Amino acid sequence: QVQLVESGGDSVQTGGSLKLSCAASGFLSVRIMRWYRQKPGKEREFVASIDRSGNTIYGESVEGRFTVSASYVRNVVRLQMDRLQLDDTATYTCNMDETGLTGRPFWGPGTRVTVFS
């Protein structure tokens, strides 16, 4: 059974940094890895993605501050978050889509990031 588990969530002061990790257990051939976040009372928001070729895409609000990296050998994706802002407070969730025609998505339970002034 495939499970994704995030780690690294914490409370940090504005301007600080955090690094999130997400690891998949169980066999999984991954096509793409992504990070999303959900702020209280808001819709889930795309944060970043990285494909097997290392191509990355970032959400507009995190571009230039966050860096996504991954190992498709170990099925691990990380999110380096720098210059954190109050508005980055959210639950961060990783997603991995399986290879193949169905591209079944897998999701982690999320890790909480709180930025305070």
PDB file of C-alpha atoms in Angstrom:
ATOM      1  CA  GLN A   1       0.000   0.000   0.000  1.00  0.00           C
ATOM      2  CA  VAL A   2       1.404   3.362  -0.997  1.00  0.00           C
ATOM      3  CA  GLN A   3       1.506   6.115   1.603  1.00  0.00           C
ATOM      4  CA  LEU A   4       2.869   9.621   1.441  1.00  0.00           C
ATOM      5  CA  VAL A   5       4.044  11.307   4.593  1.00  0.00           C
ATOM      6  CA  GLU A   6       5.128  14.912   4.935  1.00  0.00           C
ATOM      7  CA  SER A   7       7.470  16.273   7.581  1.00  0.00           C
ATOM      8  CA  GLY A   8       9.124  19.542   8.499  1.00  0.00           C
ATOM      9  CA  GLY A   9       6.126  21.681   9.345  1.00  0.00           C
ATOM     10  CA  ASP A  10       6.727  24.098  12.195  1.00  0.00           C
ATOM     11  CA  SER A  11       6.177  27.611  13.501  1.00  0.00           C
ATOM     12  CA  VAL A  12       8.620  30.212  12.234  1.00  0.00           C
ATOM     13  CA  GLN A  13       8.989  33.952  12.368  1.00  0.00           C
ATOM     14  CA  THR A  14       8.455  36.075   9.263  1.00  0.00           C
ATOM     15  CA  GLY A  15      11.541  36.116   7.108  1.00  0.00           C
ATOM     16  CA  GLY A  16      12.617  32.705   8.305  1.00  0.00           C
ATOM     17  CA  SER A  17      13.025  29.436   6.449  1.00  0.00           C
ATOM     18  CA  LEU A  18      11.666  25.915   6.634  1.00  0.00           C
ATOM     19  CA  LYS A  19      12.264  22.782   4.607  1.00  0.00           C
ATOM     20  CA  LEU A  20       9.456  20.319   4.050  1.00  0.00           C
ATOM     21  CA  SER A  21       9.929  16.737   2.944  1.00  0.00           C
ATOM     22  CA  CYS A  22       7.542  14.157   1.614  1.00  0.00           C
ATOM     23  CA  ALA A  23       8.382  10.507   1.199  1.00  0.00           C
ATOM     24  CA  ALA A  24       6.377   7.735  -0.412  1.00  0.00           C
ATOM     25  CA  SER A  25       6.418   4.270   1.068  1.00  0.00           C
ATOM     26  CA  GLY A  26       5.499   1.238  -0.941  1.00  0.00           C
ATOM     27  CA  PHE A  27       6.211   0.720  -4.587  1.00  0.00           C
ATOM     28  CA  LEU A  28       5.230   3.659  -6.731  1.00  0.00           C
ATOM     29  CA  SER A  29       6.345   4.727 -10.176  1.00  0.00           C
ATOM     30  CA  VAL A  30       5.880   8.474 -10.164  1.00  0.00           C
ATOM     31  CA  ARG A  31       5.260  10.747 -13.096  1.00  0.00           C
ATOM     32  CA  ILE A  32       5.234  14.086 -11.313  1.00  0.00           C
ATOM     33  CA  MET A  33       5.451  15.449  -7.771  1.00  0.00           C
ATOM     34  CA  ARG A  34       3.704  18.538  -6.462  1.00  0.00           C
ATOM     35  CA  TRP A  35       3.163  20.619  -3.358  1.00  0.00           C
ATOM     36  CA  TYR A  36      -0.133  22.255  -2.514  1.00  0.00           C
ATOM     37  CA  ARG A  37      -1.243  24.282   0.457  1.00  0.00           C
ATOM     38  CA  GLN A  38      -4.527  25.172   2.033  1.00  0.00           C
ATOM     39  CA  LYS A  39      -5.036  28.217   4.204  1.00  0.00           C
ATOM     40  CA  PRO A  40      -7.825  28.285   6.762  1.00  0.00           C
ATOM     41  CA  GLY A  41     -11.145  28.867   5.047  1.00  0.00           C
ATOM     42  CA  LYS A  42      -9.591  28.897   1.583  1.00  0.00           C
ATOM     43  CA  GLU A  43      -9.385  26.563  -1.401  1.00  0.00           C
ATOM     44  CA  ARG A  44      -6.352  24.374  -1.921  1.00  0.00           C
ATOM     45  CA  GLU A  45      -3.653  26.273  -3.785  1.00  0.00           C
ATOM     46  CA  PHE A  46      -0.903  24.996  -6.060  1.00  0.00           C
ATOM     47  CA  VAL A  47       2.571  25.717  -4.716  1.00  0.00           C
ATOM     48  CA  ALA A  48       5.136  23.932  -6.861  1.00  0.00           C
ATOM     49  CA  SER A  49       5.765  20.933  -9.074  1.00  0.00           C
ATOM     50  CA  ILE A  50       8.760  19.057 -10.394  1.00  0.00           C
ATOM     51  CA  ASP A  51       8.767  16.414 -13.102  1.00  0.00           C
ATOM     52  CA  ARG A  52      11.170  13.570 -13.797  1.00  0.00           C
ATOM     53  CA  SER A  53      13.302  15.836 -15.983  1.00  0.00           C
ATOM     54  CA  GLY A  54      13.678  18.345 -13.184  1.00  0.00           C
ATOM     55  CA  ASN A  55      11.411  20.918 -14.765  1.00  0.00           C
ATOM     56  CA  THR A  56       9.798  23.048 -12.082  1.00  0.00           C
ATOM     57  CA  ILE A  57       6.746  25.266 -11.925  1.00  0.00           C
ATOM     58  CA  TYR A  58       5.848  27.572  -9.054  1.00  0.00           C
ATOM     59  CA  GLY A  59       2.761  29.348  -7.916  1.00  0.00           C
ATOM     60  CA  GLU A  60       2.946  33.064  -8.407  1.00  0.00           C
ATOM     61  CA  SER A  61       2.904  33.863  -4.694  1.00  0.00           C
ATOM     62  CA  VAL A  62       5.948  31.686  -3.918  1.00  0.00           C
ATOM     63  CA  GLU A  63       8.050  32.203  -7.052  1.00  0.00           C
ATOM     64  CA  GLY A  64      11.555  33.267  -6.091  1.00  0.00           C
ATOM     65  CA  ARG A  65      11.142  32.295  -2.426  1.00  0.00           C
ATOM     66  CA  PHE A  66      10.424  28.560  -2.546  1.00  0.00           C
ATOM     67  CA  THR A  67      12.502  25.850  -4.202  1.00  0.00           C
ATOM     68  CA  VAL A  68      11.233  22.365  -4.982  1.00  0.00           C
ATOM     69  CA  SER A  69      13.572  19.404  -5.410  1.00  0.00           C
ATOM     70  CA  ALA A  70      13.027  15.678  -5.729  1.00  0.00           C
ATOM     71  CA  SER A  71      14.516  12.247  -6.009  1.00  0.00           C
ATOM     72  CA  TYR A  72      12.535  10.026  -8.326  1.00  0.00           C
ATOM     73  CA  VAL A  73      14.725   7.117  -7.279  1.00  0.00           C
ATOM     74  CA  ARG A  74      13.738   7.406  -3.623  1.00  0.00           C
ATOM     75  CA  ASN A  75      10.310   8.982  -4.293  1.00  0.00           C
ATOM     76  CA  VAL A  76      11.046  11.959  -2.111  1.00  0.00           C
ATOM     77  CA  VAL A  77      10.084  15.553  -2.783  1.00  0.00           C
ATOM     78  CA  ARG A  78      11.241  18.559  -0.760  1.00  0.00           C
ATOM     79  CA  LEU A  79      10.207  22.161  -0.526  1.00  0.00           C
ATOM     80  CA  GLN A  80      12.714  24.759   0.673  1.00  0.00           C
ATOM     81  CA  MET A  81      10.783  27.788   1.841  1.00  0.00           C
ATOM     82  CA  ASP A  82      12.726  31.022   2.363  1.00  0.00           C
ATOM     83  CA  ARG A  83      11.675  34.559   3.289  1.00  0.00           C
ATOM     84  CA  LEU A  84       8.462  33.197   4.770  1.00  0.00           C
ATOM     85  CA  GLN A  85       5.554  35.575   5.090  1.00  0.00           C
ATOM     86  CA  LEU A  86       2.477  35.584   7.309  1.00  0.00           C
ATOM     87  CA  ASP A  87       0.423  34.644   4.267  1.00  0.00           C
ATOM     88  CA  ASP A  88       2.395  31.406   3.886  1.00  0.00           C
ATOM     89  CA  THR A  89       0.642  30.008   6.954  1.00  0.00           C
ATOM     90  CA  ALA A  90      -1.158  26.892   5.732  1.00  0.00           C
ATOM     91  CA  THR A  91      -1.270  23.134   5.727  1.00  0.00           C
ATOM     92  CA  TYR A  92       1.140  21.904   3.064  1.00  0.00           C
ATOM     93  CA  THR A  93       0.357  18.662   1.253  1.00  0.00           C
ATOM     94  CA  CYS A  94       2.407  16.688  -1.216  1.00  0.00           C
ATOM     95  CA  ASN A  95       0.978  14.885  -4.212  1.00  0.00           C
ATOM     96  CA  MET A  96       2.517  12.286  -6.483  1.00  0.00           C
ATOM     97  CA  ASP A  97       0.861  11.072  -9.665  1.00  0.00           C
ATOM     98  CA  GLU A  98       1.538   7.534 -10.738  1.00  0.00           C
ATOM     99  CA  THR A  99       2.882   6.813 -14.204  1.00  0.00           C
ATOM    100  CA  GLY A 100       0.674   5.036 -16.701  1.00  0.00           C
ATOM    101  CA  LEU A 101      -2.597   5.793 -18.406  1.00  0.00           C
ATOM    102  CA  THR A 102      -4.577   6.402 -15.247  1.00  0.00           C
ATOM    103  CA  GLY A 103      -2.000   8.567 -13.495  1.00  0.00           C
ATOM    104  CA  ARG A 104      -3.563   7.758 -10.157  1.00  0.00           C
ATOM    105  CA  PRO A 105      -2.840  10.524  -7.636  1.00  0.00           C
ATOM    106  CA  PHE A 106      -1.574   9.926  -4.129  1.00  0.00           C
ATOM    107  CA  TRP A 107      -1.761  12.471  -1.334  1.00  0.00           C
ATOM    108  CA  GLY A 108      -0.127  12.935   2.009  1.00  0.00           C
ATOM    109  CA  PRO A 109      -2.066  14.003   5.127  1.00  0.00           C
ATOM    110  CA  GLY A 110      -0.353  17.390   5.230  1.00  0.00           C
ATOM    111  CA  THR A 111       2.016  19.240   7.519  1.00  0.00           C
ATOM    112  CA  ARG A 112       1.240  22.507   9.223  1.00  0.00           C
ATOM    113  CA  VAL A 113       3.323  25.646   8.677  1.00  0.00           C
ATOM    114  CA  THR A 114       2.645  28.678  10.835  1.00  0.00           C
ATOM    115  CA  VAL A 115       4.404  31.970  10.225  1.00  0.00           C
ATOM    116  CA  PHE A 116       4.188  34.573  12.998  1.00  0.00           C
ATOM    117  CA  SER A 117       5.380  38.150  13.316  1.00  0.00           C
TER     118      SER A 117
END
